[in-house]
Amino acid sequence: MNANCDKCGRSFAVVPQEKTHRKGIIETYFACPFCRRHYSASVTNHRVRKLIDELKTLRLAGPPTSAKALELRERKATRLKTEIDAKMAELKRRYCGDE
Ligand SMILES: [Zn+2]
């Protein structure tokens, strides 16, 4: 996968790397090899990883037995995803300045 750097405008191959912050926070990020601009791909803590696991389990579950079950599952998946996104955005703001 290639990305264009926001800062220097050059194109580079994305090589995701992991960094562990305090309190069990794991950041997946990549950096521009030319100007070292830092990009956070995802930031998770224990709680967010648990939510991601829950979402995965939900998606791996067998086919729903009824329309109602499908609807409930979809609703739960949406709720989980919203919570994951919000928590990740918050962690990113707090721990991983994009510079
Ligand atoms: Zn750059």
PDB file of N, CA and C and ligand atoms in Angstrom:
ATOM      1  N   MET A   1       0.843  -1.192   0.000  1.00  0.00           N
ATOM      2  CA  MET A   1       0.000   0.000   0.000  1.00  0.00           C
ATOM      3  C   MET A   1       0.888   1.256   0.000  1.00  0.00           C
ATOM      4  N   ASN A   2       0.487   2.217  -0.804  1.00  0.00           N
ATOM      5  CA  ASN A   2       1.242   3.461  -0.866  1.00  0.00           C
ATOM      6  C   ASN A   2       0.426   4.623  -0.310  1.00  0.00           C
ATOM      7  N   ALA A   3       1.111   5.616   0.201  1.00  0.00           N
ATOM      8  CA  ALA A   3       0.430   6.802   0.716  1.00  0.00           C
ATOM      9  C   ALA A   3       1.178   8.033   0.233  1.00  0.00           C
ATOM     10  N   ASN A   4       0.428   9.129   0.147  1.00  0.00           N
ATOM     11  CA  ASN A   4       1.049  10.398  -0.152  1.00  0.00           C
ATOM     12  C   ASN A   4       1.189  11.183   1.146  1.00  0.00           C
ATOM     13  N   CYS A   5       2.382  11.657   1.395  1.00  0.00           N
ATOM     14  CA  CYS A   5       2.625  12.372   2.638  1.00  0.00           C
ATOM     15  C   CYS A   5       1.933  13.734   2.620  1.00  0.00           C
ATOM     16  N   ASP A   6       1.180  14.035   3.706  1.00  0.00           N
ATOM     17  CA  ASP A   6       0.497  15.332   3.827  1.00  0.00           C
ATOM     18  C   ASP A   6       1.496  16.474   3.945  1.00  0.00           C
ATOM     19  N   LYS A   7       2.627  16.158   4.505  1.00  0.00           N
ATOM     20  CA  LYS A   7       3.572  17.214   4.829  1.00  0.00           C
ATOM     21  C   LYS A   7       4.492  17.555   3.655  1.00  0.00           C
ATOM     22  N   CYS A   8       5.131  16.514   3.084  1.00  0.00           N
ATOM     23  CA  CYS A   8       6.093  16.803   2.013  1.00  0.00           C
ATOM     24  C   CYS A   8       5.564  16.415   0.632  1.00  0.00           C
ATOM     25  N   GLY A   9       4.392  15.751   0.606  1.00  0.00           N
ATOM     26  CA  GLY A   9       3.751  15.468  -0.681  1.00  0.00           C
ATOM     27  C   GLY A   9       4.356  14.308  -1.457  1.00  0.00           C
ATOM     28  N   ARG A  10       5.349  13.622  -0.900  1.00  0.00           N
ATOM     29  CA  ARG A  10       5.963  12.513  -1.632  1.00  0.00           C
ATOM     30  C   ARG A  10       5.212  11.220  -1.375  1.00  0.00           C
ATOM     31  N   SER A  11       5.367  10.291  -2.309  1.00  0.00           N
ATOM     32  CA  SER A  11       4.686   9.014  -2.193  1.00  0.00           C
ATOM     33  C   SER A  11       5.633   8.003  -1.553  1.00  0.00           C
ATOM     34  N   PHE A  12       5.113   7.190  -0.658  1.00  0.00           N
ATOM     35  CA  PHE A  12       5.964   6.182  -0.020  1.00  0.00           C
ATOM     36  C   PHE A  12       5.169   4.938   0.292  1.00  0.00           C
ATOM     37  N   ALA A  13       5.869   3.813   0.466  1.00  0.00           N
ATOM     38  CA  ALA A  13       5.228   2.542   0.808  1.00  0.00           C
ATOM     39  C   ALA A  13       4.942   2.537   2.307  1.00  0.00           C
ATOM     40  N   VAL A  14       3.719   2.192   2.657  1.00  0.00           N
ATOM     41  CA  VAL A  14       3.324   2.164   4.066  1.00  0.00           C
ATOM     42  C   VAL A  14       3.836   0.886   4.725  1.00  0.00           C
ATOM     43  N   VAL A  15       4.619   1.056   5.772  1.00  0.00           N
ATOM     44  CA  VAL A  15       5.102  -0.087   6.554  1.00  0.00           C
ATOM     45  C   VAL A  15       4.602   0.099   7.981  1.00  0.00           C
ATOM     46  N   PRO A  16       3.519  -0.607   8.343  1.00  0.00           N
ATOM     47  CA  PRO A  16       2.961  -0.414   9.683  1.00  0.00           C
ATOM     48  C   PRO A  16       3.912  -0.902  10.764  1.00  0.00           C
ATOM     49  N   GLN A  17       4.001  -0.128  11.832  1.00  0.00           N
ATOM     50  CA  GLN A  17       4.837  -0.522  12.960  1.00  0.00           C
ATOM     51  C   GLN A  17       4.018  -0.386  14.234  1.00  0.00           C
ATOM     52  N   GLU A  18       4.459  -1.094  15.269  1.00  0.00           N
ATOM     53  CA  GLU A  18       3.742  -1.037  16.534  1.00  0.00           C
ATOM     54  C   GLU A  18       4.584  -0.413  17.605  1.00  0.00           C
ATOM     55  N   LYS A  19       3.923   0.358  18.438  1.00  0.00           N
ATOM     56  CA  LYS A  19       4.614   0.992  19.539  1.00  0.00           C
ATOM     57  C   LYS A  19       3.744   0.867  20.778  1.00  0.00           C
ATOM     58  N   THR A  20       4.356   0.487  21.891  1.00  0.00           N
ATOM     59  CA  THR A  20       3.592   0.360  23.121  1.00  0.00           C
ATOM     60  C   THR A  20       3.787   1.605  23.971  1.00  0.00           C
ATOM     61  N   HIS A  21       2.676   2.228  24.291  1.00  0.00           N
ATOM     62  CA  HIS A  21       2.716   3.392  25.171  1.00  0.00           C
ATOM     63  C   HIS A  21       2.451   2.915  26.590  1.00  0.00           C
ATOM     64  N   ARG A  22       2.429   3.844  27.541  1.00  0.00           N
ATOM     65  CA  ARG A  22       2.125   3.421  28.903  1.00  0.00           C
ATOM     66  C   ARG A  22       0.676   2.965  29.012  1.00  0.00           C
ATOM     67  N   LYS A  23       0.340   2.310  30.092  1.00  0.00           N
ATOM     68  CA  LYS A  23      -1.009   1.824  30.382  1.00  0.00           C
ATOM     69  C   LYS A  23      -1.544   0.849  29.338  1.00  0.00           C
ATOM     70  N   GLY A  24      -0.659   0.048  28.745  1.00  0.00           N
ATOM     71  CA  GLY A  24      -1.121  -0.969  27.810  1.00  0.00           C
ATOM     72  C   GLY A  24      -1.677  -0.424  26.511  1.00  0.00           C
ATOM     73  N   ILE A  25      -1.319   0.800  26.188  1.00  0.00           N
ATOM     74  CA  ILE A  25      -1.820   1.388  24.951  1.00  0.00           C
ATOM     75  C   ILE A  25      -0.891   1.025  23.796  1.00  0.00           C
ATOM     76  N   ILE A  26      -1.469   0.414  22.767  1.00  0.00           N
ATOM     77  CA  ILE A  26      -0.669   0.013  21.608  1.00  0.00           C
ATOM     78  C   ILE A  26      -1.078   0.838  20.407  1.00  0.00           C
ATOM     79  N   GLU A  27      -0.088   1.459  19.812  1.00  0.00           N
ATOM     80  CA  GLU A  27      -0.342   2.280  18.640  1.00  0.00           C
ATOM     81  C   GLU A  27       0.227   1.589  17.408  1.00  0.00           C
ATOM     82  N   THR A  28      -0.566   1.521  16.347  1.00  0.00           N
ATOM     83  CA  THR A  28      -0.056   1.070  15.062  1.00  0.00           C
ATOM     84  C   THR A  28       0.116   2.327  14.229  1.00  0.00           C
ATOM     85  N   TYR A  29       1.291   2.501  13.694  1.00  0.00           N
ATOM     86  CA  TYR A  29       1.552   3.749  12.986  1.00  0.00           C
ATOM     87  C   TYR A  29       2.484   3.504  11.812  1.00  0.00           C
ATOM     88  N   PHE A  30       2.633   4.492  10.983  1.00  0.00           N
ATOM     89  CA  PHE A  30       3.668   4.457   9.957  1.00  0.00           C
ATOM     90  C   PHE A  30       4.212   5.860   9.813  1.00  0.00           C
ATOM     91  N   ALA A  31       5.373   5.966   9.223  1.00  0.00           N
ATOM     92  CA  ALA A  31       6.018   7.267   9.128  1.00  0.00           C
ATOM     93  C   ALA A  31       6.532   7.499   7.717  1.00  0.00           C
ATOM     94  N   CYS A  32       6.519   8.739   7.302  1.00  0.00           N
ATOM     95  CA  CYS A  32       7.065   9.105   5.989  1.00  0.00           C
ATOM     96  C   CYS A  32       8.581   8.965   6.052  1.00  0.00           C
ATOM     97  N   PRO A  33       9.183   8.207   5.143  1.00  0.00           N
ATOM     98  CA  PRO A  33      10.639   8.009   5.203  1.00  0.00           C
ATOM     99  C   PRO A  33      11.428   9.256   4.800  1.00  0.00           C
ATOM    100  N   PHE A  34      10.750  10.218   4.210  1.00  0.00           N
ATOM    101  CA  PHE A  34      11.444  11.422   3.744  1.00  0.00           C
ATOM    102  C   PHE A  34      11.501  12.510   4.814  1.00  0.00           C
ATOM    103  N   CYS A  35      10.345  12.826   5.395  1.00  0.00           N
ATOM    104  CA  CYS A  35      10.319  13.918   6.375  1.00  0.00           C
ATOM    105  C   CYS A  35       9.977  13.440   7.782  1.00  0.00           C
ATOM    106  N   ARG A  36       9.777  12.131   7.966  1.00  0.00           N
ATOM    107  CA  ARG A  36       9.478  11.515   9.269  1.00  0.00           C
ATOM    108  C   ARG A  36       8.103  11.890   9.810  1.00  0.00           C
ATOM    109  N   ARG A  37       7.213  12.443   9.002  1.00  0.00           N
ATOM    110  CA  ARG A  37       5.855  12.730   9.463  1.00  0.00           C
ATOM    111  C   ARG A  37       5.256  11.440   9.987  1.00  0.00           C
ATOM    112  N   HIS A  38       4.638  11.542  11.164  1.00  0.00           N
ATOM    113  CA  HIS A  38       4.101  10.378  11.859  1.00  0.00           C
ATOM    114  C   HIS A  38       2.596  10.267  11.615  1.00  0.00           C
ATOM    115  N   TYR A  39       2.147   9.069  11.254  1.00  0.00           N
ATOM    116  CA  TYR A  39       0.718   8.845  11.049  1.00  0.00           C
ATOM    117  C   TYR A  39       0.244   7.700  11.940  1.00  0.00           C
ATOM    118  N   SER A  40      -0.749   7.971  12.771  1.00  0.00           N
ATOM    119  CA  SER A  40      -1.331   6.922  13.602  1.00  0.00           C
ATOM    120  C   SER A  40      -2.394   6.191  12.797  1.00  0.00           C
ATOM    121  N   ALA A  41      -2.268   4.865  12.681  1.00  0.00           N
ATOM    122  CA  ALA A  41      -3.291   4.090  11.983  1.00  0.00           C
ATOM    123  C   ALA A  41      -4.384   3.697  12.968  1.00  0.00           C
ATOM    124  N   SER A  42      -3.976   3.165  14.102  1.00  0.00           N
ATOM    125  CA  SER A  42      -4.954   2.845  15.138  1.00  0.00           C
ATOM    126  C   SER A  42      -4.283   2.879  16.491  1.00  0.00           C
ATOM    127  N   VAL A  43      -5.054   3.188  17.498  1.00  0.00           N
ATOM    128  CA  VAL A  43      -4.552   3.221  18.861  1.00  0.00           C
ATOM    129  C   VAL A  43      -5.542   2.460  19.724  1.00  0.00           C
ATOM    130  N   THR A  44      -5.045   1.464  20.434  1.00  0.00           N
ATOM    131  CA  THR A  44      -5.962   0.674  21.257  1.00  0.00           C
ATOM    132  C   THR A  44      -5.437   0.541  22.681  1.00  0.00           C
ATOM    133  N   ASN A  45      -6.349   0.403  23.615  1.00  0.00           N
ATOM    134  CA  ASN A  45      -5.980   0.003  24.969  1.00  0.00           C
ATOM    135  C   ASN A  45      -6.719  -1.301  25.263  1.00  0.00           C
ATOM    136  N   HIS A  46      -6.614  -1.749  26.483  1.00  0.00           N
ATOM    137  CA  HIS A  46      -7.211  -3.029  26.842  1.00  0.00           C
ATOM    138  C   HIS A  46      -8.706  -3.055  26.509  1.00  0.00           C
ATOM    139  N   ARG A  47      -9.406  -1.998  26.879  1.00  0.00           N
ATOM    140  CA  ARG A  47     -10.851  -1.912  26.685  1.00  0.00           C
ATOM    141  C   ARG A  47     -11.216  -1.954  25.180  1.00  0.00           C
ATOM    142  N   VAL A  48     -10.471  -1.211  24.380  1.00  0.00           N
ATOM    143  CA  VAL A  48     -10.764  -1.165  22.941  1.00  0.00           C
ATOM    144  C   VAL A  48     -10.485  -2.530  22.302  1.00  0.00           C
ATOM    145  N   ARG A  49      -9.397  -3.197  22.722  1.00  0.00           N
ATOM    146  CA  ARG A  49      -9.101  -4.516  22.153  1.00  0.00           C
ATOM    147  C   ARG A  49     -10.187  -5.520  22.522  1.00  0.00           C
ATOM    148  N   LYS A  50     -10.759  -5.356  23.709  1.00  0.00           N
ATOM    149  CA  LYS A  50     -11.846  -6.229  24.129  1.00  0.00           C
ATOM    150  C   LYS A  50     -13.077  -5.991  23.235  1.00  0.00           C
ATOM    151  N   LEU A  51     -13.358  -4.744  22.956  1.00  0.00           N
ATOM    152  CA  LEU A  51     -14.496  -4.412  22.089  1.00  0.00           C
ATOM    153  C   LEU A  51     -14.277  -4.956  20.675  1.00  0.00           C
ATOM    154  N   ILE A  52     -13.039  -4.849  20.197  1.00  0.00           N
ATOM    155  CA  ILE A  52     -12.717  -5.364  18.855  1.00  0.00           C
ATOM    156  C   ILE A  52     -12.911  -6.877  18.811  1.00  0.00           C
ATOM    157  N   ASP A  53     -12.495  -7.553  19.876  1.00  0.00           N
ATOM    158  CA  ASP A  53     -12.696  -9.007  19.965  1.00  0.00           C
ATOM    159  C   ASP A  53     -14.183  -9.354  19.922  1.00  0.00           C
ATOM    160  N   GLU A  54     -14.963  -8.569  20.667  1.00  0.00           N
ATOM    161  CA  GLU A  54     -16.411  -8.801  20.701  1.00  0.00           C
ATOM    162  C   GLU A  54     -17.014  -8.660  19.311  1.00  0.00           C
ATOM    163  N   LEU A  55     -16.565  -7.627  18.604  1.00  0.00           N
ATOM    164  CA  LEU A  55     -17.059  -7.373  17.253  1.00  0.00           C
ATOM    165  C   LEU A  55     -16.665  -8.512  16.309  1.00  0.00           C
ATOM    166  N   LYS A  56     -15.433  -8.992  16.445  1.00  0.00           N
ATOM    167  CA  LYS A  56     -14.964 -10.114  15.617  1.00  0.00           C
ATOM    168  C   LYS A  56     -15.802 -11.361  15.881  1.00  0.00           C
ATOM    169  N   THR A  57     -16.013 -11.649  17.157  1.00  0.00           N
ATOM    170  CA  THR A  57     -16.803 -12.815  17.537  1.00  0.00           C
ATOM    171  C   THR A  57     -18.192 -12.735  16.923  1.00  0.00           C
ATOM    172  N   LEU A  58     -18.760 -11.534  16.984  1.00  0.00           N
ATOM    173  CA  LEU A  58     -20.087 -11.297  16.434  1.00  0.00           C
ATOM    174  C   LEU A  58     -20.112 -11.602  14.934  1.00  0.00           C
ATOM    175  N   ARG A  59     -19.055 -11.168  14.255  1.00  0.00           N
ATOM    176  CA  ARG A  59     -19.006 -11.348  12.806  1.00  0.00           C
ATOM    177  C   ARG A  59     -18.728 -12.788  12.403  1.00  0.00           C
ATOM    178  N   LEU A  60     -18.075 -13.526  13.307  1.00  0.00           N
ATOM    179  CA  LEU A  60     -17.739 -14.913  12.999  1.00  0.00           C
ATOM    180  C   LEU A  60     -18.864 -15.873  13.370  1.00  0.00           C
ATOM    181  N   ALA A  61     -19.836 -15.355  14.100  1.00  0.00           N
ATOM    182  CA  ALA A  61     -20.937 -16.216  14.526  1.00  0.00           C
ATOM    183  C   ALA A  61     -21.671 -16.738  13.291  1.00  0.00           C
ATOM    184  N   GLY A  62     -22.308 -17.866  13.438  1.00  0.00           N
ATOM    185  CA  GLY A  62     -23.019 -18.485  12.324  1.00  0.00           C
ATOM    186  C   GLY A  62     -24.129 -17.587  11.795  1.00  0.00           C
ATOM    187  N   PRO A  63     -24.783 -18.003  10.715  1.00  0.00           N
ATOM    188  CA  PRO A  63     -25.856 -17.186  10.149  1.00  0.00           C
ATOM    189  C   PRO A  63     -26.985 -17.016  11.169  1.00  0.00           C
ATOM    190  N   PRO A  64     -27.552 -15.819  11.225  1.00  0.00           N
ATOM    191  CA  PRO A  64     -28.623 -15.586  12.192  1.00  0.00           C
ATOM    192  C   PRO A  64     -29.833 -16.454  11.889  1.00  0.00           C
ATOM    193  N   THR A  65     -30.529 -16.835  12.939  1.00  0.00           N
ATOM    194  CA  THR A  65     -31.637 -17.766  12.796  1.00  0.00           C
ATOM    195  C   THR A  65     -32.919 -17.089  12.336  1.00  0.00           C
ATOM    196  N   SER A  66     -32.987 -15.772  12.475  1.00  0.00           N
ATOM    197  CA  SER A  66     -34.191 -15.069  12.050  1.00  0.00           C
ATOM    198  C   SER A  66     -33.847 -13.635  11.685  1.00  0.00           C
ATOM    199  N   ALA A  67     -34.808 -12.961  11.058  1.00  0.00           N
ATOM    200  CA  ALA A  67     -34.610 -11.558  10.692  1.00  0.00           C
ATOM    201  C   ALA A  67     -34.389 -10.717  11.941  1.00  0.00           C
ATOM    202  N   LYS A  68     -35.094 -11.100  12.990  1.00  0.00           N
ATOM    203  CA  LYS A  68     -34.974 -10.380  14.256  1.00  0.00           C
ATOM    204  C   LYS A  68     -33.563 -10.538  14.833  1.00  0.00           C
ATOM    205  N   ALA A  69     -33.056 -11.769  14.784  1.00  0.00           N
ATOM    206  CA  ALA A  69     -31.706 -12.029  15.286  1.00  0.00           C
ATOM    207  C   ALA A  69     -30.674 -11.253  14.470  1.00  0.00           C
ATOM    208  N   LEU A  70     -30.904 -11.202  13.171  1.00  0.00           N
ATOM    209  CA  LEU A  70     -29.988 -10.462  12.299  1.00  0.00           C
ATOM    210  C   LEU A  70     -30.003  -8.980  12.664  1.00  0.00           C
ATOM    211  N   GLU A  71     -31.198  -8.466  12.863  1.00  0.00           N
ATOM    212  CA  GLU A  71     -31.327  -7.051  13.197  1.00  0.00           C
ATOM    213  C   GLU A  71     -30.623  -6.737  14.513  1.00  0.00           C
ATOM    214  N   LEU A  72     -30.815  -7.596  15.501  1.00  0.00           N
ATOM    215  CA  LEU A  72     -30.177  -7.382  16.802  1.00  0.00           C
ATOM    216  C   LEU A  72     -28.663  -7.412  16.677  1.00  0.00           C
ATOM    217  N   ARG A  73     -28.196  -8.360  15.872  1.00  0.00           N
ATOM    218  CA  ARG A  73     -26.759  -8.501  15.694  1.00  0.00           C
ATOM    219  C   ARG A  73     -26.181  -7.264  14.999  1.00  0.00           C
ATOM    220  N   GLU A  74     -26.868  -6.811  13.974  1.00  0.00           N
ATOM    221  CA  GLU A  74     -26.413  -5.617  13.249  1.00  0.00           C
ATOM    222  C   GLU A  74     -26.366  -4.405  14.172  1.00  0.00           C
ATOM    223  N   ARG A  75     -27.406  -4.304  14.995  1.00  0.00           N
ATOM    224  CA  ARG A  75     -27.478  -3.170  15.902  1.00  0.00           C
ATOM    225  C   ARG A  75     -26.317  -3.205  16.892  1.00  0.00           C
ATOM    226  N   LYS A  76     -26.022  -4.401  17.384  1.00  0.00           N
ATOM    227  CA  LYS A  76     -24.926  -4.543  18.342  1.00  0.00           C
ATOM    228  C   LYS A  76     -23.586  -4.223  17.663  1.00  0.00           C
ATOM    229  N   ALA A  77     -23.409  -4.697  16.438  1.00  0.00           N
ATOM    230  CA  ALA A  77     -22.168  -4.446  15.697  1.00  0.00           C
ATOM    231  C   ALA A  77     -21.965  -2.945  15.483  1.00  0.00           C
ATOM    232  N   THR A  78     -23.038  -2.248  15.129  1.00  0.00           N
ATOM    233  CA  THR A  78     -22.955  -0.806  14.914  1.00  0.00           C
ATOM    234  C   THR A  78     -22.571  -0.089  16.203  1.00  0.00           C
ATOM    235  N   ARG A  79     -23.195  -0.525  17.297  1.00  0.00           N
ATOM    236  CA  ARG A  79     -22.903   0.096  18.593  1.00  0.00           C
ATOM    237  C   ARG A  79     -21.442  -0.131  18.979  1.00  0.00           C
ATOM    238  N   LEU A  80     -20.955  -1.356  18.787  1.00  0.00           N
ATOM    239  CA  LEU A  80     -19.563  -1.670  19.107  1.00  0.00           C
ATOM    240  C   LEU A  80     -18.611  -0.835  18.266  1.00  0.00           C
ATOM    241  N   LYS A  81     -18.923  -0.755  16.981  1.00  0.00           N
ATOM    242  CA  LYS A  81     -18.052  -0.032  16.072  1.00  0.00           C
ATOM    243  C   LYS A  81     -17.983   1.453  16.422  1.00  0.00           C
ATOM    244  N   THR A  82     -19.134   2.017  16.748  1.00  0.00           N
ATOM    245  CA  THR A  82     -19.182   3.431  17.141  1.00  0.00           C
ATOM    246  C   THR A  82     -18.332   3.653  18.389  1.00  0.00           C
ATOM    247  N   GLU A  83     -18.460   2.736  19.340  1.00  0.00           N
ATOM    248  CA  GLU A  83     -17.703   2.882  20.581  1.00  0.00           C
ATOM    249  C   GLU A  83     -16.195   2.731  20.335  1.00  0.00           C
ATOM    250  N   ILE A  84     -15.841   1.774  19.487  1.00  0.00           N
ATOM    251  CA  ILE A  84     -14.422   1.558  19.163  1.00  0.00           C
ATOM    252  C   ILE A  84     -13.840   2.814  18.505  1.00  0.00           C
ATOM    253  N   ASP A  85     -14.555   3.346  17.521  1.00  0.00           N
ATOM    254  CA  ASP A  85     -14.076   4.542  16.814  1.00  0.00           C
ATOM    255  C   ASP A  85     -13.893   5.721  17.763  1.00  0.00           C
ATOM    256  N   ALA A  86     -14.892   5.919  18.633  1.00  0.00           N
ATOM    257  CA  ALA A  86     -14.833   7.050  19.561  1.00  0.00           C
ATOM    258  C   ALA A  86     -13.660   6.894  20.522  1.00  0.00           C
ATOM    259  N   LYS A  87     -13.470   5.675  21.053  1.00  0.00           N
ATOM    260  CA  LYS A  87     -12.395   5.449  22.015  1.00  0.00           C
ATOM    261  C   LYS A  87     -11.026   5.588  21.349  1.00  0.00           C
ATOM    262  N   MET A  88     -10.926   5.076  20.128  1.00  0.00           N
ATOM    263  CA  MET A  88      -9.649   5.190  19.411  1.00  0.00           C
ATOM    264  C   MET A  88      -9.302   6.654  19.150  1.00  0.00           C
ATOM    265  N   ALA A  89     -10.305   7.433  18.760  1.00  0.00           N
ATOM    266  CA  ALA A  89     -10.075   8.849  18.473  1.00  0.00           C
ATOM    267  C   ALA A  89      -9.599   9.558  19.742  1.00  0.00           C
ATOM    268  N   GLU A  90     -10.203   9.183  20.861  1.00  0.00           N
ATOM    269  CA  GLU A  90      -9.835   9.801  22.125  1.00  0.00           C
ATOM    270  C   GLU A  90      -8.396   9.432  22.511  1.00  0.00           C
ATOM    271  N   LEU A  91      -8.057   8.145  22.366  1.00  0.00           N
ATOM    272  CA  LEU A  91      -6.700   7.691  22.700  1.00  0.00           C
ATOM    273  C   LEU A  91      -5.668   8.367  21.807  1.00  0.00           C
ATOM    274  N   LYS A  92      -6.034   8.498  20.543  1.00  0.00           N
ATOM    275  CA  LYS A  92      -5.133   9.117  19.580  1.00  0.00           C
ATOM    276  C   LYS A  92      -4.843  10.557  19.986  1.00  0.00           C
ATOM    277  N   ARG A  93      -5.897  11.253  20.359  1.00  0.00           N
ATOM    278  CA  ARG A  93      -5.754  12.646  20.785  1.00  0.00           C
ATOM    279  C   ARG A  93      -4.866  12.742  22.015  1.00  0.00           C
ATOM    280  N   ARG A  94      -5.089  11.825  22.953  1.00  0.00           N
ATOM    281  CA  ARG A  94      -4.390  11.940  24.222  1.00  0.00           C
ATOM    282  C   ARG A  94      -2.951  11.466  24.187  1.00  0.00           C
ATOM    283  N   TYR A  95      -2.690  10.413  23.402  1.00  0.00           N
ATOM    284  CA  TYR A  95      -1.365   9.789  23.510  1.00  0.00           C
ATOM    285  C   TYR A  95      -0.495   9.878  22.268  1.00  0.00           C
ATOM    286  N   CYS A  96      -1.090  10.103  21.122  1.00  0.00           N
ATOM    287  CA  CYS A  96      -0.310  10.011  19.895  1.00  0.00           C
ATOM    288  C   CYS A  96      -0.471  11.255  19.045  1.00  0.00           C
ATOM    289  N   GLY A  97       0.204  12.287  19.437  1.00  0.00           N
ATOM    290  CA  GLY A  97       0.187  13.489  18.608  1.00  0.00           C
ATOM    291  C   GLY A  97       0.672  13.102  17.234  1.00  0.00           C
ATOM    292  N   ASP A  98      -0.008  13.582  16.200  1.00  0.00           N
ATOM    293  CA  ASP A  98       0.339  13.188  14.840  1.00  0.00           C
ATOM    294  C   ASP A  98       1.592  13.896  14.332  1.00  0.00           C
ATOM    295  N   GLU A  99       2.445  14.295  15.234  1.00  0.00           N
ATOM    296  CA  GLU A  99       3.696  14.918  14.791  1.00  0.00           C
ATOM    297  C   GLU A  99       4.860  14.103  15.316  1.00  0.00           C
TER     298      GLU A  99
HETATM  299 ZN    ZN B   1       6.856  13.355   4.174  1.00  0.00          ZN
END
